[in-house]
């Protein structure tokens, strides 16, 4: 979407509305509620009929101008909205563009330089939802959901906070620009009193907190799991941590979509590696986390999947605790769970797969690093992280341990992401399957339950089709 939401101060200019269609009436109603200075050209209606159809229920400036507007009628306007429903809209759009005035032609985004959003109105708090003109109905549905989430007195809270902020600035108070001070006010009893309608109690609590002044900033670290890639799989607790963070140290597997959910002014530092590329070593990452926290920052260490599943979260936790840093762990959906779910692959199944073993492929190439003999049980599902380059060693180790070469196996690459890829086949073909996956990250899953997965079903259907065609 190549558009930037902005808010227009309606006290700074005239809004010209053209047309008497239901769409034009809807825009007029919205503008009048916001106190806009409006010049309305009904075009198809005379003044008396226009006044009858659209009673002047407000005291704001509102002028009805008969006839189609000419270029001179648009000059000096802050914005133009046209909803006539015929070729008039094209002329109005051309006039506005010629004058350099933002124009919206309702339901015709190709003629518009801005879109009219669906609005959630809480007085001083306004939430705008747009779809770039692609689907106004979707924007309205989203607005309805947001309406249900936002308290009715949210505007009163914004007005209270604006008043208090102006007071503090006028007195030169240092807490006027202290973000953490305002977060404490918004998240604490002051805001609660405002929302309950007791402004007197809110004033008293605010003044008491103001007299305490700025508090010493105490740093902390959150070890956060970002999940397997799909931003919708991020937990609510992880989202809150991202939006509170001053600095985020993130791994290479964390998607840009997840990083975009962080506070806009948070500093983001890449410290992870991928495909053998160089990165900060673990000792240096630990040092950075400790230093940032001691400097008073709220730090997020953001990792793909879960911090405690091959994410070295345990090492970082130990280092932070030894340094006396306050640390919390926010678990994430690990890749095994997310990727298997997308592939419709149950990692366990009653009377069929009663044991789950999770390994890292980095050890598979090392002699005696993995005791494959313990994985020969056909009721054991084996999941190998980071196993693309060691697929042949995984195959050889499992078969040598006694696992049947015909055991179903799957390679799940970039699971839950838009470019996800999955393929399945017998264990004997695992190296070939891995070569089809492209760039990682990828998981290998070996076990009878793979035969229940979507990629295995696709394999069977494809084989059946080939046999049918040959017959």
mmCIF file of N, CA and C in Angstrom, residues 389-447:
data_model
loop_
_atom_site.group_PDB
_atom_site.id
_atom_site.type_symbol
_atom_site.label_atom_id
_atom_site.label_comp_id
_atom_site.label_asym_id
_atom_site.label_seq_id
_atom_site.Cartn_x
_atom_site.Cartn_y
_atom_site.Cartn_z
ATOM 1 N N UNK A 389 21.969 -29.379 5.243
ATOM 2 C CA UNK A 389 23.294 -29.768 4.755
ATOM 3 C C UNK A 389 23.755 -31.099 5.325
ATOM 4 N N UNK A 390 23.046 -31.620 6.311
ATOM 5 C CA UNK A 390 23.448 -32.890 6.916
ATOM 6 C C UNK A 390 22.411 -33.980 6.658
ATOM 7 N N UNK A 391 21.572 -33.791 5.636
ATOM 8 C CA UNK A 391 20.492 -34.743 5.378
ATOM 9 C C UNK A 391 21.030 -36.143 5.112
ATOM 10 N N UNK A 392 22.127 -36.248 4.369
ATOM 11 C CA UNK A 392 22.685 -37.574 4.066
ATOM 12 C C UNK A 392 23.162 -38.254 5.339
ATOM 13 N N UNK A 393 23.792 -37.497 6.229
ATOM 14 C CA UNK A 393 24.270 -38.075 7.490
ATOM 15 C C UNK A 393 23.107 -38.505 8.376
ATOM 16 N N UNK A 394 22.025 -37.740 8.372
ATOM 17 C CA UNK A 394 20.826 -38.122 9.125
ATOM 18 C C UNK A 394 20.255 -39.427 8.579
ATOM 19 N N UNK A 395 20.144 -39.501 7.276
ATOM 20 C CA UNK A 395 19.641 -40.722 6.635
ATOM 21 C C UNK A 395 20.490 -41.933 7.008
ATOM 22 N N UNK A 396 21.807 -41.789 6.857
ATOM 23 C CA UNK A 396 22.709 -42.919 7.106
ATOM 24 C C UNK A 396 22.677 -43.340 8.567
ATOM 25 N N UNK A 397 22.615 -42.347 9.470
ATOM 26 C CA UNK A 397 22.610 -42.668 10.895
ATOM 27 C C UNK A 397 21.359 -43.424 11.305
ATOM 28 N N UNK A 398 20.198 -42.983 10.814
ATOM 29 C CA UNK A 398 18.941 -43.634 11.187
ATOM 30 C C UNK A 398 18.828 -45.027 10.573
ATOM 31 N N UNK A 399 19.219 -45.170 9.316
ATOM 32 C CA UNK A 399 19.140 -46.489 8.673
ATOM 33 C C UNK A 399 20.116 -47.458 9.324
ATOM 34 N N UNK A 400 21.332 -46.984 9.647
ATOM 35 C CA UNK A 400 22.314 -47.839 10.313
ATOM 36 C C UNK A 400 21.819 -48.281 11.684
ATOM 37 N N UNK A 401 21.011 -47.433 12.335
ATOM 38 C CA UNK A 401 20.484 -47.767 13.658
ATOM 39 C C UNK A 401 19.343 -48.765 13.582
ATOM 40 N N UNK A 402 18.826 -49.006 12.390
ATOM 41 C CA UNK A 402 17.750 -49.967 12.252
ATOM 42 C C UNK A 402 16.447 -49.407 11.750
ATOM 43 N N UNK A 403 16.382 -48.099 11.470
ATOM 44 C CA UNK A 403 15.149 -47.513 10.931
ATOM 45 C C UNK A 403 14.988 -47.946 9.476
ATOM 46 N N UNK A 404 13.792 -48.321 9.103
ATOM 47 C CA UNK A 404 13.555 -48.797 7.746
ATOM 48 C C UNK A 404 13.827 -47.687 6.728
ATOM 49 N N UNK A 405 14.510 -47.998 5.614
ATOM 50 C CA UNK A 405 14.724 -46.996 4.561
ATOM 51 C C UNK A 405 13.411 -46.474 3.981
ATOM 52 N N UNK A 406 12.316 -47.220 4.189
ATOM 53 C CA UNK A 406 11.014 -46.792 3.648
ATOM 54 C C UNK A 406 10.248 -45.896 4.612
ATOM 55 N N UNK A 407 10.816 -45.624 5.786
ATOM 56 C CA UNK A 407 10.138 -44.762 6.759
ATOM 57 C C UNK A 407 9.809 -43.406 6.131
ATOM 58 N N UNK A 408 8.585 -42.937 6.261
ATOM 59 C CA UNK A 408 8.246 -41.618 5.700
ATOM 60 C C UNK A 408 9.103 -40.497 6.288
ATOM 61 N N UNK A 409 9.523 -39.590 5.449
ATOM 62 C CA UNK A 409 10.329 -38.437 5.877
ATOM 63 C C UNK A 409 9.852 -37.201 5.129
ATOM 64 N N UNK A 410 10.021 -36.044 5.758
ATOM 65 C CA UNK A 410 9.605 -34.781 5.138
ATOM 66 C C UNK A 410 10.645 -33.706 5.378
ATOM 67 N N UNK A 411 10.750 -32.809 4.425
ATOM 68 C CA UNK A 411 11.561 -31.593 4.584
ATOM 69 C C UNK A 411 10.604 -30.417 4.515
ATOM 70 N N UNK A 412 10.587 -29.614 5.586
ATOM 71 C CA UNK A 412 9.684 -28.458 5.683
ATOM 72 C C UNK A 412 10.527 -27.192 5.705
ATOM 73 N N UNK A 413 10.534 -26.464 4.612
ATOM 74 C CA UNK A 413 11.382 -25.280 4.478
ATOM 75 C C UNK A 413 10.559 -24.003 4.604
ATOM 76 N N UNK A 414 11.104 -23.039 5.320
ATOM 77 C CA UNK A 414 10.507 -21.702 5.478
ATOM 78 C C UNK A 414 9.048 -21.796 5.932
ATOM 79 N N UNK A 415 8.805 -22.689 6.853
ATOM 80 C CA UNK A 415 7.448 -22.963 7.307
ATOM 81 C C UNK A 415 6.736 -21.748 7.858
ATOM 82 N N UNK A 416 5.458 -21.613 7.558
ATOM 83 C CA UNK A 416 4.513 -20.555 7.936
ATOM 84 C C UNK A 416 4.766 -19.248 7.188
ATOM 85 N N UNK A 417 5.811 -19.173 6.367
ATOM 86 C CA UNK A 417 6.094 -17.962 5.590
ATOM 87 C C UNK A 417 5.439 -18.060 4.212
ATOM 88 N N UNK A 418 5.272 -16.941 3.521
ATOM 89 C CA UNK A 418 4.606 -16.980 2.210
ATOM 90 C C UNK A 418 5.304 -17.889 1.202
ATOM 91 N N UNK A 419 6.634 -18.065 1.329
ATOM 92 C CA UNK A 419 7.368 -18.896 0.375
ATOM 93 C C UNK A 419 7.680 -20.273 0.950
ATOM 94 N N UNK A 420 6.817 -20.763 1.830
ATOM 95 C CA UNK A 420 7.057 -22.073 2.444
ATOM 96 C C UNK A 420 7.069 -23.170 1.378
ATOM 97 N N UNK A 421 7.806 -24.244 1.689
ATOM 98 C CA UNK A 421 7.937 -25.369 0.760
ATOM 99 C C UNK A 421 8.017 -26.644 1.578
ATOM 100 N N UNK A 422 7.319 -27.664 1.132
ATOM 101 C CA UNK A 422 7.389 -28.944 1.825
ATOM 102 C C UNK A 422 7.403 -30.066 0.803
ATOM 103 N N UNK A 423 8.139 -31.116 1.138
ATOM 104 C CA UNK A 423 8.239 -32.267 0.257
ATOM 105 C C UNK A 423 8.422 -33.496 1.131
ATOM 106 N N UNK A 424 7.919 -34.631 0.680
ATOM 107 C CA UNK A 424 8.003 -35.852 1.468
ATOM 108 C C UNK A 424 8.385 -37.025 0.584
ATOM 109 N N UNK A 425 8.929 -38.055 1.227
ATOM 110 C CA UNK A 425 9.323 -39.266 0.517
ATOM 111 C C UNK A 425 9.918 -40.249 1.509
ATOM 112 N N UNK A 426 10.390 -41.384 1.065
ATOM 113 C CA UNK A 426 10.993 -42.361 1.967
ATOM 114 C C UNK A 426 12.338 -41.868 2.492
ATOM 115 N N UNK A 427 12.703 -42.365 3.659
ATOM 116 C CA UNK A 427 13.937 -41.956 4.307
ATOM 117 C C UNK A 427 15.146 -42.138 3.402
ATOM 118 N N UNK A 428 15.142 -43.189 2.587
ATOM 119 C CA UNK A 428 16.282 -43.455 1.719
ATOM 120 C C UNK A 428 16.563 -42.284 0.768
ATOM 121 N N UNK A 429 15.511 -41.484 0.458
ATOM 122 C CA UNK A 429 15.651 -40.366 -0.497
ATOM 123 C C UNK A 429 15.836 -39.025 0.196
ATOM 124 N N UNK A 430 16.174 -39.035 1.489
ATOM 125 C CA UNK A 430 16.184 -37.786 2.253
ATOM 126 C C UNK A 430 17.129 -36.739 1.670
ATOM 127 N N UNK A 431 18.313 -37.138 1.229
ATOM 128 C CA UNK A 431 19.260 -36.166 0.680
ATOM 129 C C UNK A 431 18.695 -35.493 -0.566
ATOM 130 N N UNK A 432 18.011 -36.270 -1.387
ATOM 131 C CA UNK A 432 17.392 -35.701 -2.592
ATOM 132 C C UNK A 432 16.268 -34.741 -2.227
ATOM 133 N N UNK A 433 15.473 -35.126 -1.240
ATOM 134 C CA UNK A 433 14.396 -34.241 -0.786
ATOM 135 C C UNK A 433 14.965 -32.913 -0.284
ATOM 136 N N UNK A 434 16.047 -32.986 0.490
ATOM 137 C CA UNK A 434 16.648 -31.768 1.043
ATOM 138 C C UNK A 434 17.184 -30.866 -0.057
ATOM 139 N N UNK A 435 17.662 -31.462 -1.148
ATOM 140 C CA UNK A 435 18.219 -30.657 -2.243
ATOM 141 C C UNK A 435 17.146 -29.860 -2.974
ATOM 142 N N UNK A 436 15.880 -30.248 -2.788
ATOM 143 C CA UNK A 436 14.775 -29.550 -3.450
ATOM 144 C C UNK A 436 14.270 -28.349 -2.665
ATOM 145 N N UNK A 437 14.721 -28.210 -1.423
ATOM 146 C CA UNK A 437 14.115 -27.227 -0.521
ATOM 147 C C UNK A 437 14.569 -25.801 -0.758
ATOM 148 N N UNK A 438 15.684 -25.600 -1.453
ATOM 149 C CA UNK A 438 16.181 -24.246 -1.634
ATOM 150 C C UNK A 438 16.829 -23.730 -0.359
ATOM 151 N N UNK A 439 16.826 -22.411 -0.193
ATOM 152 C CA UNK A 439 17.416 -21.825 0.999
ATOM 153 C C UNK A 439 16.587 -22.170 2.231
ATOM 154 N N UNK A 440 17.269 -22.282 3.364
ATOM 155 C CA UNK A 440 16.584 -22.557 4.633
ATOM 156 C C UNK A 440 15.882 -21.319 5.145
ATOM 157 N N UNK A 441 15.448 -21.346 6.378
ATOM 158 C CA UNK A 441 15.591 -22.455 7.316
ATOM 159 C C UNK A 441 14.660 -23.621 6.962
ATOM 160 N N UNK A 442 15.065 -24.824 7.403
ATOM 161 C CA UNK A 442 14.259 -25.997 7.091
ATOM 162 C C UNK A 442 14.383 -27.024 8.205
ATOM 163 N N UNK A 443 13.332 -27.821 8.344
ATOM 164 C CA UNK A 443 13.297 -28.925 9.297
ATOM 165 C C UNK A 443 13.219 -30.237 8.540
ATOM 166 N N UNK A 444 13.780 -31.272 9.148
ATOM 167 C CA UNK A 444 13.578 -32.632 8.664
ATOM 168 C C UNK A 444 12.737 -33.362 9.701
ATOM 169 N N UNK A 445 11.706 -34.047 9.255
ATOM 170 C CA UNK A 445 10.860 -34.846 10.140
ATOM 171 C C UNK A 445 10.856 -36.273 9.616
ATOM 172 N N UNK A 446 11.165 -37.228 10.497
ATOM 173 C CA UNK A 446 11.206 -38.636 10.118
ATOM 174 C C UNK A 446 10.302 -39.413 11.074
ATOM 175 N N UNK A 447 9.408 -40.211 10.532
ATOM 176 C CA UNK A 447 8.529 -41.030 11.357
ATOM 177 C C UNK A 447 7.273 -41.410 10.600
#
